PDB file of C-alpha atoms in Angstrom:
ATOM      1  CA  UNK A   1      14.004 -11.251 -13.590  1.00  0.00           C
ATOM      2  CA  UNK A   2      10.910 -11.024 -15.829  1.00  0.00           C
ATOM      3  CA  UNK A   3       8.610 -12.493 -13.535  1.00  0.00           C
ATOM      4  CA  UNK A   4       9.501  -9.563 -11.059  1.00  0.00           C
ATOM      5  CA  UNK A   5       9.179  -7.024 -13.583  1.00  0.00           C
ATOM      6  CA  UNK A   6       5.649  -8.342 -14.477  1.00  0.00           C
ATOM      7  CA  UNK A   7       4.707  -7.970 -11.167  1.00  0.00           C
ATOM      8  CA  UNK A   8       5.651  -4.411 -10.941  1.00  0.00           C
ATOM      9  CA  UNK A   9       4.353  -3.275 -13.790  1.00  0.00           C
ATOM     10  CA  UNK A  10       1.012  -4.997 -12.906  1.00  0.00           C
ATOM     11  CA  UNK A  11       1.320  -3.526  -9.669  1.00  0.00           C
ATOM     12  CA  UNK A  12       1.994  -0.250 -11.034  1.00  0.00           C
ATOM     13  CA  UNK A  13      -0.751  -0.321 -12.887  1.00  0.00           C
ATOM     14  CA  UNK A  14      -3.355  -1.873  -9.752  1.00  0.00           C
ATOM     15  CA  UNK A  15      -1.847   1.391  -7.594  1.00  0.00           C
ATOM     16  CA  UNK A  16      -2.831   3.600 -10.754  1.00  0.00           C
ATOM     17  CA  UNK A  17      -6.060   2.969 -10.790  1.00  0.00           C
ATOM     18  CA  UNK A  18      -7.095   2.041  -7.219  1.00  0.00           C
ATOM     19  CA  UNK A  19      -3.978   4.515  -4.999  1.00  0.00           C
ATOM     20  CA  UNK A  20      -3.535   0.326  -3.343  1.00  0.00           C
ATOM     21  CA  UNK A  21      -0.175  -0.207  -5.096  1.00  0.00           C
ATOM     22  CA  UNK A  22       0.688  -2.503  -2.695  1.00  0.00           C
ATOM     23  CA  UNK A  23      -1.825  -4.787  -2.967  1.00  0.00           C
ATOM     24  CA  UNK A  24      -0.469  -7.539  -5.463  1.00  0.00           C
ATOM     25  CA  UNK A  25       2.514  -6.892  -3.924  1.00  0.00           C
ATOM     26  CA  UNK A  26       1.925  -8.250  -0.707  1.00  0.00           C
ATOM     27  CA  UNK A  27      -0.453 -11.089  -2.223  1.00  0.00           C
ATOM     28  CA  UNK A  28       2.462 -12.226  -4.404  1.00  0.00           C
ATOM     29  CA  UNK A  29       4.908 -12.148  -1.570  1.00  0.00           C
ATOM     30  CA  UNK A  30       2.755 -14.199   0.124  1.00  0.00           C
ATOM     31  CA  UNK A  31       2.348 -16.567  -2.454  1.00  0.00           C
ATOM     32  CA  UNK A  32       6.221 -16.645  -2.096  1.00  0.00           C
ATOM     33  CA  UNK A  33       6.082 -17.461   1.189  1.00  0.00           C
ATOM     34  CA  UNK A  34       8.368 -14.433   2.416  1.00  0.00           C
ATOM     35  CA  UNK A  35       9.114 -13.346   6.205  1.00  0.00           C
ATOM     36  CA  UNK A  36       6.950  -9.847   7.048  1.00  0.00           C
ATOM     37  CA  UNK A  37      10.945  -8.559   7.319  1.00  0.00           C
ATOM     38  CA  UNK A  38      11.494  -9.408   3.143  1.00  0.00           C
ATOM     39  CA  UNK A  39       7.820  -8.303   2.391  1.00  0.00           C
ATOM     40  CA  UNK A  40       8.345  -4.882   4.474  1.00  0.00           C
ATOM     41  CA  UNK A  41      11.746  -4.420   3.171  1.00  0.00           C
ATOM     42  CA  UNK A  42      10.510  -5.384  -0.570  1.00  0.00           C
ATOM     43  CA  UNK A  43       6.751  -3.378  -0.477  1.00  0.00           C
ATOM     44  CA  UNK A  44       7.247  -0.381   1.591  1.00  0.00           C
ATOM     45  CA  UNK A  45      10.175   1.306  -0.774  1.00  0.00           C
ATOM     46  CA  UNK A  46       8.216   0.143  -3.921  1.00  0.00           C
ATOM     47  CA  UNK A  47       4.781   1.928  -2.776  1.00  0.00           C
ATOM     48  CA  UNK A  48       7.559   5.473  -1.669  1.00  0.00           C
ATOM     49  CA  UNK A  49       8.619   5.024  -5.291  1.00  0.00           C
ATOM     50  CA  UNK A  50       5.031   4.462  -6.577  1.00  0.00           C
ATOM     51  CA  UNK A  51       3.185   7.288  -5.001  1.00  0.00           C
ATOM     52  CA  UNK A  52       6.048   9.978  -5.655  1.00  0.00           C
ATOM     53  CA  UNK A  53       5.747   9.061  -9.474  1.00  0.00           C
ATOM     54  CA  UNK A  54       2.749   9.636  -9.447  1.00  0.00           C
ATOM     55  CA  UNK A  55       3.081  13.013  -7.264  1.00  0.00           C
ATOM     56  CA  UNK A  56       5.073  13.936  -9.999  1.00  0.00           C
ATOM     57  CA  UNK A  57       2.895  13.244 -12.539  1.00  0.00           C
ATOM     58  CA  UNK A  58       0.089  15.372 -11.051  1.00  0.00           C
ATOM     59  CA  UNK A  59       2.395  17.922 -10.548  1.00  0.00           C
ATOM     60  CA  UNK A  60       2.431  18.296 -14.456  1.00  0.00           C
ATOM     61  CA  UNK A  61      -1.238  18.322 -14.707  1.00  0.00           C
ATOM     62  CA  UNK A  62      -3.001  21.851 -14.342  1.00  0.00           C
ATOM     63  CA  UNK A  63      -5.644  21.752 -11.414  1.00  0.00           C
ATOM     64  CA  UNK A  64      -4.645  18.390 -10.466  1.00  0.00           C
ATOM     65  CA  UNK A  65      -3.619  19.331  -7.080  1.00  0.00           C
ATOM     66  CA  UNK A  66      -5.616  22.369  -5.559  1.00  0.00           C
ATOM     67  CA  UNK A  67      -5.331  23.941  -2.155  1.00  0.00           C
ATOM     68  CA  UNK A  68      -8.177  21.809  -0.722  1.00  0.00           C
ATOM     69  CA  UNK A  69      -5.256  19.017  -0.949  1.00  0.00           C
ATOM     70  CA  UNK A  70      -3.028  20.777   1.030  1.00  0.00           C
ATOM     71  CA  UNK A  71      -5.212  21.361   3.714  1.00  0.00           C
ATOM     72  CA  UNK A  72      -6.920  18.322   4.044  1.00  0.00           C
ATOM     73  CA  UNK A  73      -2.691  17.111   4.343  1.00  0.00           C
ATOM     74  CA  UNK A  74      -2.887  19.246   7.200  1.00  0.00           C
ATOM     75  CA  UNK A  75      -5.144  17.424   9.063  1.00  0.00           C
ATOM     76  CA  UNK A  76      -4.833  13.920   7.140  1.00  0.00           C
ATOM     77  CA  UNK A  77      -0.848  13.376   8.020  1.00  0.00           C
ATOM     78  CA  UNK A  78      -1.128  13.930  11.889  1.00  0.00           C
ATOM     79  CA  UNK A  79      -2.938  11.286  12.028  1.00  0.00           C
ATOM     80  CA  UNK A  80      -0.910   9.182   9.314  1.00  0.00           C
ATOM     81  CA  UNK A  81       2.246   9.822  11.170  1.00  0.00           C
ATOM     82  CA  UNK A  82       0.078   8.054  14.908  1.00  0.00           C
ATOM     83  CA  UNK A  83      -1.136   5.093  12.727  1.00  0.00           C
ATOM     84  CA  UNK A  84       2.626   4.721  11.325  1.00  0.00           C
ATOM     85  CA  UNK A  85       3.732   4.535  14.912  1.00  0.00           C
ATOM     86  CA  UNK A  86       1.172   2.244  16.175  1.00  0.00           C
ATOM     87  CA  UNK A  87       1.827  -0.279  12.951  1.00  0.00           C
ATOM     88  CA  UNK A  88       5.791   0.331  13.438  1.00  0.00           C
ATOM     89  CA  UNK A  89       5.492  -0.777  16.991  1.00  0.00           C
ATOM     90  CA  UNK A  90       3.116  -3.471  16.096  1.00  0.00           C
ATOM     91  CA  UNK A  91       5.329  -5.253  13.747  1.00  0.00           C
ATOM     92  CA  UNK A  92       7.948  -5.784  16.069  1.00  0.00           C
ATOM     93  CA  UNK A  93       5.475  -7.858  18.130  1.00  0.00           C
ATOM     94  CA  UNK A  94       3.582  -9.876  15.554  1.00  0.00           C
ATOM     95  CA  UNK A  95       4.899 -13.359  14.629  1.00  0.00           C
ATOM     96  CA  UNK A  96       4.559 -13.889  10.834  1.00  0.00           C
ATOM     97  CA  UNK A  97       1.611 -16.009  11.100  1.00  0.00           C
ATOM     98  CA  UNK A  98      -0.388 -13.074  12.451  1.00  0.00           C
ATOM     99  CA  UNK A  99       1.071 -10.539  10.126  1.00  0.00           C
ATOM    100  CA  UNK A 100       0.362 -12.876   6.827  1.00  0.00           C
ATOM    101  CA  UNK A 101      -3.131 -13.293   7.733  1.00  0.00           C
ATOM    102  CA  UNK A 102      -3.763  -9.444   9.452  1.00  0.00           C
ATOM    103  CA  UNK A 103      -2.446  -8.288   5.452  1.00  0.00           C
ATOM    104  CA  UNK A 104      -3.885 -10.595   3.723  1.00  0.00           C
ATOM    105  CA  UNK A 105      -7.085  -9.514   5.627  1.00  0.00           C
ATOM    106  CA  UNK A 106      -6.957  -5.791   5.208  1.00  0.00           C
ATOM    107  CA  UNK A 107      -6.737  -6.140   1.811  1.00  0.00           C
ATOM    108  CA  UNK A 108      -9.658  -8.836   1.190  1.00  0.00           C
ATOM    109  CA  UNK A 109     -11.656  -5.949   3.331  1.00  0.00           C
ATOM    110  CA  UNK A 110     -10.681  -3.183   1.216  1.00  0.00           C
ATOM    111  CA  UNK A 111     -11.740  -4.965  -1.654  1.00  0.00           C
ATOM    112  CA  UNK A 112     -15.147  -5.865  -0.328  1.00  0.00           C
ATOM    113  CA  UNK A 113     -15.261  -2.506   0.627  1.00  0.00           C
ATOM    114  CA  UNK A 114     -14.721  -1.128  -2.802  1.00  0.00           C
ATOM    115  CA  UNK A 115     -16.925  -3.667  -4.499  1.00  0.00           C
ATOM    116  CA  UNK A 116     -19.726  -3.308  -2.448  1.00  0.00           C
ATOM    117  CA  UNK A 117     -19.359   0.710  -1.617  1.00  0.00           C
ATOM    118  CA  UNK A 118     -21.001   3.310  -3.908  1.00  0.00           C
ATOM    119  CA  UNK A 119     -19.641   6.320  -5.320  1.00  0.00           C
ATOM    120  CA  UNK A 120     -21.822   9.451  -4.410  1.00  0.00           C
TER     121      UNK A 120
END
């Protein structure tokens, strides 16, 4: 529908500029009212598809991606791959009550976080 794509695009747009794509995502499926199954099975594939694009798209920018990236990957996706595990076998136990308002925390504190942090 067009009220979907809106939402992408806006939250295309939000991941763009702030690497959260899904952000509105998760605020609009909550404004929907969906089960963390629907909002997992609805935001995780769209913030894969996000973050590739835009892989791509600094692929085809010269000196966009340097070999400090690849070794800060090195150390950055060990410990990526333990959080994924921990939050995987979190899910499972969290009732949807819990995981609305553990989400809709998170991102309320990253916000704060980027309003009120300063840039070096």
């Amino acid at each position: 529908s067009a009220t979907h794509s809106i939402i992408g695009f806006i939250a295309g747009a939000v991941g763009g500029l702030t690497a959260m794509p899904g952000a509105l995502l998760v605020v609009w499926c909550e404004l929907r009212g969906l089960s963390k199954e629907k909002q997992r099975a609805l935001v995780q594939p769209f913030i894969i598809a996000i973050q590739v694009f835009a892989i791509g798209l600094f692929c085809f920018q010269p000196g966009a991606i340097g070999l400090d990236l690849f070794q800060r990957l090195v150390v950055a996706l060990p410990a990526v791959g333990v959080g994924k595990f921990i939050g995987t076998s979190m899910f499972a136990k969290v009732n949807d009550r819990i995981f609305r308002y553990s989400a809709l925390f998170i991102i309320l504190a990253s916000g704060c976080l980027m309003v009120f942090s300063r840039a070096p």
